[in-house]
């Protein structure tokens, strides 16, 4: 017999009945995930059971939407399966019973802390029994349908923004290839009207006035920390973000004076040269860094253009030696890198274009994150 459960914090108008506590075994049929990649190669292994099946018709008989659990080595991210069969990366799949809304069931799965039910200390392991015995709260089917449709619409909106974001990222990558000359060429494939002069190759060392290193004050001395001098470390700099950084730490004047850290002037580029090679950030204010950076100061060209040109060059270098363990880059090697340089006027227009594109990408990324956070909050409040 089911037990009454408390009602959620937020409900659709017109629904007042308490929800019922039920086990997952009462609302879904949980099946083992199967690998059907080799249907013509003999018996088919049933993943996670040690058994086999031999009938292709059995493989194709479950032609219903279902909820997958355990995709790609995780057990805490249930997802919808929209296919007649499921592959080995699905540890289990759950088919809702006839009186249970699929989207409601998915939201219920998302509200369970499946990691807490992990039964191993190595690879994720989740038994069918632990899924079946998990308890959830269930409303009547009409309220289920309202909830399922609501979250399905929200998921479609999230997917829309995800696709817009992905398309912009791909577009930016394409433009970076077309608006900078290819190796051995002196003009790009696409450029702004009015510019016809060939580009020059200039060493980075020619484009900066000076360089400044960094250091880390002793973390055991509180007199060195929580000051007013921003201090960045490699982990603060994101992979593809050149003009936005969160700096949670700051050092004191005493920490600056009694360590290798130095004040870097405003409008400089901090380049990661050790852990996280390939990352850089432009900072319009004074700052200090850990020893993992070399800061480029007194830029002689357009700052935004120089950031994009250097970032592109560093990414190309990383790609060339892909598979190698790049642990660092020396100051000498950094300053000897050649960058393609057009006139300052053309630099400025290219810098503006890519910064506007980055702003648009960031806007969609933040909208996406906002919608994902809204969904998480509503799942907590709209499910008992």
XYZ file of C-alpha atoms in Angstrom:
384
model
C 0.000 0.000 0.000
C 1.287 3.446 -0.847
C 1.805 6.131 1.773
C 0.846 9.780 1.493
C 3.749 12.194 1.033
C 4.053 15.923 1.534
C 3.073 18.228 -1.332
C 5.711 20.195 -3.285
C 6.490 23.849 -2.580
C 5.189 24.944 -6.017
C 2.196 23.392 -7.795
C -0.005 24.089 -10.770
C -3.309 25.739 -9.875
C -6.168 23.357 -9.151
C -4.100 20.520 -7.688
C -4.424 20.004 -3.952
C -4.243 16.249 -3.334
C -1.189 14.964 -1.470
C 1.347 12.952 -3.443
C 1.884 9.250 -2.734
C 5.135 7.598 -1.759
C 5.959 4.768 -4.138
C 8.995 2.715 -5.077
C 10.506 3.055 -8.525
C 9.588 -0.591 -9.164
C 5.945 0.538 -9.018
C 6.273 3.216 -11.694
C 8.880 1.846 -14.146
C 10.211 -1.441 -15.450
C 13.991 -1.412 -15.037
C 15.907 -3.437 -17.625
C 19.590 -4.131 -18.145
C 21.315 -2.117 -20.836
C 22.281 -4.159 -23.898
C 24.846 -3.888 -26.642
C 23.320 -4.429 -30.090
C 26.306 -3.280 -32.123
C 27.061 -6.813 -33.333
C 23.659 -8.319 -34.104
C 25.094 -10.474 -36.906
C 28.029 -11.812 -34.903
C 26.487 -14.505 -32.739
C 25.074 -14.331 -29.198
C 24.525 -10.823 -27.854
C 25.904 -10.082 -24.372
C 23.452 -8.632 -21.872
C 25.512 -5.937 -20.189
C 25.840 -6.168 -16.415
C 24.223 -9.609 -16.062
C 26.815 -12.040 -17.366
C 24.157 -13.550 -19.675
C 23.446 -13.634 -23.399
C 20.504 -13.440 -25.748
C 20.349 -14.752 -29.287
C 17.183 -13.275 -30.779
C 17.390 -10.142 -32.901
C 13.620 -9.731 -32.510
C 14.149 -9.572 -28.739
C 16.635 -6.771 -29.275
C 14.116 -4.766 -31.276
C 11.033 -5.593 -29.224
C 11.407 -2.722 -26.735
C 10.551 -0.011 -29.235
C 9.481 2.519 -26.600
C 10.919 5.712 -25.198
C 12.771 5.057 -21.987
C 15.098 6.567 -19.413
C 18.763 5.601 -19.619
C 20.953 5.348 -16.517
C 24.728 5.071 -16.516
C 25.643 6.689 -19.828
C 29.355 7.151 -20.495
C 30.540 5.883 -17.135
C 28.213 7.933 -14.940
C 25.300 6.854 -12.791
C 23.994 10.249 -11.765
C 22.759 11.702 -15.072
C 19.607 9.936 -16.299
C 18.609 10.882 -19.843
C 15.878 10.134 -22.376
C 16.402 7.277 -24.818
C 14.642 7.864 -28.121
C 15.600 4.681 -29.974
C 14.380 1.105 -30.483
C 17.400 -0.321 -28.647
C 20.175 0.776 -26.355
C 23.925 0.402 -26.376
C 26.484 -0.777 -23.889
C 27.003 2.685 -22.383
C 23.513 2.365 -20.889
C 23.895 0.419 -17.658
C 20.108 0.221 -17.203
C 17.072 1.626 -18.914
C 13.664 2.251 -17.350
C 10.355 2.039 -19.236
C 7.513 3.892 -17.442
C 4.378 1.895 -16.692
C 1.193 2.764 -18.566
C -0.093 5.228 -15.946
C 3.210 7.124 -15.593
C 4.215 10.119 -17.709
C 7.671 9.631 -19.307
C 8.881 13.198 -18.686
C 7.618 13.082 -15.102
C 9.518 9.837 -14.561
C 12.681 11.407 -15.998
C 12.394 14.383 -13.624
C 11.907 11.935 -10.745
C 15.110 10.132 -11.740
C 16.942 13.456 -11.931
C 15.856 14.234 -8.355
C 17.566 11.150 -6.882
C 21.144 11.252 -5.620
C 22.210 8.102 -7.464
C 25.848 8.558 -6.494
C 24.867 7.913 -2.881
C 23.606 4.519 -4.022
C 26.873 3.616 -5.762
C 27.841 0.142 -4.606
C 31.527 0.172 -5.509
C 34.696 2.101 -4.778
C 35.962 1.837 -8.349
C 33.918 2.199 -11.508
C 30.316 3.366 -11.018
C 28.120 0.454 -10.035
C 24.370 0.634 -9.587
C 22.205 -2.459 -9.175
C 18.702 -2.939 -10.502
C 17.584 -3.613 -6.926
C 18.849 -0.257 -5.656
C 16.913 1.508 -8.421
C 13.731 -0.447 -7.773
C 13.872 0.139 -4.009
C 14.415 3.903 -4.248
C 11.353 5.822 -2.998
C 9.779 8.812 -4.710
C 6.600 10.874 -4.419
C 4.008 10.573 -7.188
C 0.906 12.718 -7.956
C -2.080 11.647 -10.030
C -1.566 11.175 -13.758
C -3.102 14.554 -14.693
C -0.633 16.458 -12.519
C 2.141 14.211 -13.842
C 1.237 15.265 -17.378
C 1.316 18.951 -16.438
C 4.740 18.559 -14.828
C 6.101 16.414 -17.635
C 4.958 18.849 -20.339
C 6.310 21.836 -18.404
C 9.786 20.373 -18.003
C 9.786 19.034 -21.575
C 9.143 22.614 -22.788
C 11.893 23.900 -20.522
C 14.288 21.255 -21.860
C 13.477 22.291 -25.430
C 14.304 25.902 -24.544
C 17.585 24.799 -22.951
C 18.408 22.737 -26.039
C 17.660 25.751 -28.264
C 20.134 27.934 -26.376
C 22.672 25.105 -26.321
C 22.469 24.844 -30.104
C 22.793 28.622 -30.541
C 25.814 28.599 -28.282
C 27.385 25.644 -30.124
C 26.794 27.279 -33.523
C 28.420 30.529 -32.387
C 31.462 28.647 -31.069
C 31.802 26.826 -34.405
C 31.318 30.110 -36.310
C 34.042 31.796 -34.270
C 36.424 28.909 -34.962
C 35.711 29.203 -38.686
C 36.265 32.973 -38.682
C 39.556 32.584 -36.827
C 40.709 30.327 -39.661
C 39.517 32.651 -42.440
C 40.494 36.063 -41.010
C 44.116 35.143 -40.305
C 46.529 34.176 -43.122
C 47.315 30.496 -43.526
C 50.913 29.334 -43.173
C 53.018 30.643 -46.022
C 50.459 33.262 -47.074
C 50.477 37.016 -46.472
C 46.761 37.831 -46.690
C 43.718 36.176 -45.092
C 40.828 34.579 -46.956
C 38.374 37.155 -45.535
C 39.211 40.724 -44.584
C 37.484 44.071 -44.114
C 36.920 46.242 -47.174
C 39.580 48.818 -47.896
C 42.537 46.780 -46.670
C 44.831 45.342 -49.347
C 48.359 45.491 -47.936
C 50.069 42.182 -47.146
C 50.495 41.185 -43.508
C 53.902 40.901 -41.822
C 55.284 38.204 -39.565
C 56.533 39.737 -36.317
C 58.030 38.056 -33.277
C 56.017 38.537 -30.112
C 59.065 40.070 -28.421
C 58.882 42.948 -30.908
C 55.285 43.674 -29.930
C 55.760 44.216 -26.186
C 57.851 46.632 -24.161
C 58.631 44.378 -21.209
C 57.688 41.110 -19.518
C 56.993 40.422 -15.849
C 56.958 37.109 -14.000
C 55.158 36.150 -10.826
C 55.320 34.355 -7.527
C 53.238 32.950 -4.707
C 53.462 34.360 -1.167
C 53.481 31.724 1.555
C 49.955 30.457 2.027
C 50.686 29.731 5.681
C 51.193 33.413 6.494
C 47.810 35.192 6.779
C 49.578 38.571 6.683
C 50.228 37.969 2.984
C 46.617 37.368 1.942
C 43.201 39.036 1.745
C 44.754 42.311 0.682
C 43.915 44.663 -2.171
C 46.266 43.448 -4.921
C 44.480 41.017 -7.291
C 46.484 37.776 -7.600
C 45.675 35.229 -10.279
C 46.684 31.610 -10.733
C 46.348 29.305 -13.719
C 43.075 27.756 -12.549
C 41.413 31.204 -12.625
C 41.876 31.467 -16.393
C 39.374 29.568 -18.560
C 40.448 27.781 -21.733
C 38.706 29.952 -24.347
C 38.070 33.163 -22.411
C 40.473 36.015 -23.118
C 38.802 39.020 -21.493
C 36.844 37.793 -18.491
C 38.300 36.242 -15.347
C 37.157 35.658 -11.791
C 39.958 36.532 -9.350
C 38.981 35.260 -5.895
C 42.349 35.926 -4.241
C 44.270 39.105 -3.409
C 47.582 39.652 -1.651
C 48.803 42.394 0.659
C 51.657 44.816 0.093
C 53.650 42.757 2.603
C 52.964 39.587 0.596
C 54.126 41.366 -2.543
C 57.340 42.640 -0.969
C 58.290 39.337 0.647
C 57.715 37.056 -2.356
C 58.554 36.859 -6.051
C 55.156 38.321 -6.953
C 55.250 41.639 -8.793
C 52.815 44.372 -9.736
C 51.853 44.121 -13.400
C 50.627 47.349 -15.028
C 47.157 47.677 -16.443
C 46.398 46.684 -20.044
C 48.736 43.688 -20.001
C 48.325 40.078 -21.161
C 48.960 37.317 -18.623
C 50.098 34.165 -20.446
C 50.113 30.786 -18.684
C 53.526 29.211 -19.263
C 53.392 26.172 -16.970
C 50.312 24.228 -15.865
C 47.632 25.094 -18.426
C 49.863 26.194 -21.305
C 47.793 27.820 -24.041
C 45.629 29.965 -21.761
C 45.916 33.739 -21.537
C 43.925 36.674 -20.199
C 43.921 40.416 -20.873
C 43.578 42.561 -17.757
C 42.774 46.305 -17.913
C 43.826 46.873 -14.271
C 46.924 46.301 -12.158
C 47.392 42.759 -10.875
C 49.903 40.148 -9.746
C 50.279 36.496 -10.695
C 51.634 33.167 -9.559
C 54.879 31.851 -11.027
C 52.865 30.064 -13.737
C 52.561 33.267 -15.789
C 54.565 35.640 -17.916
C 52.821 38.978 -18.353
C 53.286 40.958 -21.564
C 53.332 44.681 -20.853
C 53.433 47.831 -22.968
C 51.675 46.341 -25.986
C 52.638 48.077 -29.221
C 49.661 47.006 -31.327
C 45.944 46.664 -30.760
C 45.543 44.767 -27.482
C 42.465 42.783 -28.487
C 43.955 41.734 -31.807
C 47.215 40.694 -30.139
C 45.275 38.539 -27.667
C 43.423 36.674 -30.422
C 46.502 36.300 -32.621
C 48.612 34.953 -29.756
C 45.862 32.654 -28.480
C 45.376 31.237 -31.987
C 49.121 30.649 -32.346
C 49.366 28.913 -28.955
C 46.413 26.654 -29.829
C 48.044 25.738 -33.144
C 51.287 24.869 -31.384
C 49.428 22.680 -28.905
C 47.646 20.918 -31.759
C 50.907 20.211 -33.596
C 52.306 18.357 -30.582
C 48.980 16.804 -29.615
C 49.563 13.741 -27.458
C 52.753 15.143 -25.954
C 52.880 16.212 -22.337
C 53.491 19.955 -22.577
C 54.531 20.996 -19.110
C 55.684 24.503 -19.863
C 57.044 27.071 -22.243
C 60.063 29.279 -21.613
C 59.963 33.044 -21.860
C 62.448 32.869 -24.717
C 60.290 30.452 -26.720
C 57.199 32.550 -26.053
C 58.772 35.805 -27.229
C 60.168 34.153 -30.372
C 56.736 33.092 -31.596
C 55.765 34.732 -34.894
C 52.400 36.444 -35.182
C 50.773 37.704 -38.411
C 50.384 41.467 -38.129
C 48.333 43.744 -40.410
C 48.160 47.516 -40.021
C 47.042 48.862 -36.641
C 43.754 49.990 -38.211
C 42.998 46.500 -39.520
C 44.078 45.003 -36.187
C 41.542 47.194 -34.390
C 38.645 46.125 -36.618
C 39.501 42.435 -36.249
C 39.820 42.839 -32.484
C 36.404 44.514 -32.252
C 34.776 41.817 -34.398
C 36.023 38.908 -32.295
C 35.360 40.647 -28.985
C 31.750 41.284 -30.083
C 31.475 37.636 -31.118
C 32.845 36.568 -27.739
C 30.331 38.817 -25.989
C 27.521 37.125 -27.930
C 28.866 33.678 -27.056
C 29.080 34.674 -23.388
C 25.510 36.004 -23.496
C 24.153 32.686 -24.770
C 26.335 30.761 -22.338
C 24.932 32.748 -19.424
C 21.352 32.323 -20.676
C 22.005 28.596 -20.926
C 23.447 28.445 -17.410
C 20.535 30.527 -16.082
C 17.974 28.166 -17.625
C 19.831 25.128 -16.285
C 19.880 26.663 -12.801
C 16.168 27.528 -13.075
C 15.426 23.926 -14.025
C 17.434 22.610 -11.074
C 15.654 24.979 -8.680
C 12.208 24.101 -10.042
C 12.923 20.375 -9.818
C 13.614 20.902 -6.123
C 10.441 22.935 -5.589
C 7.940 21.202 -7.879
C 8.621 17.638 -6.737
C 7.655 16.485 -3.249
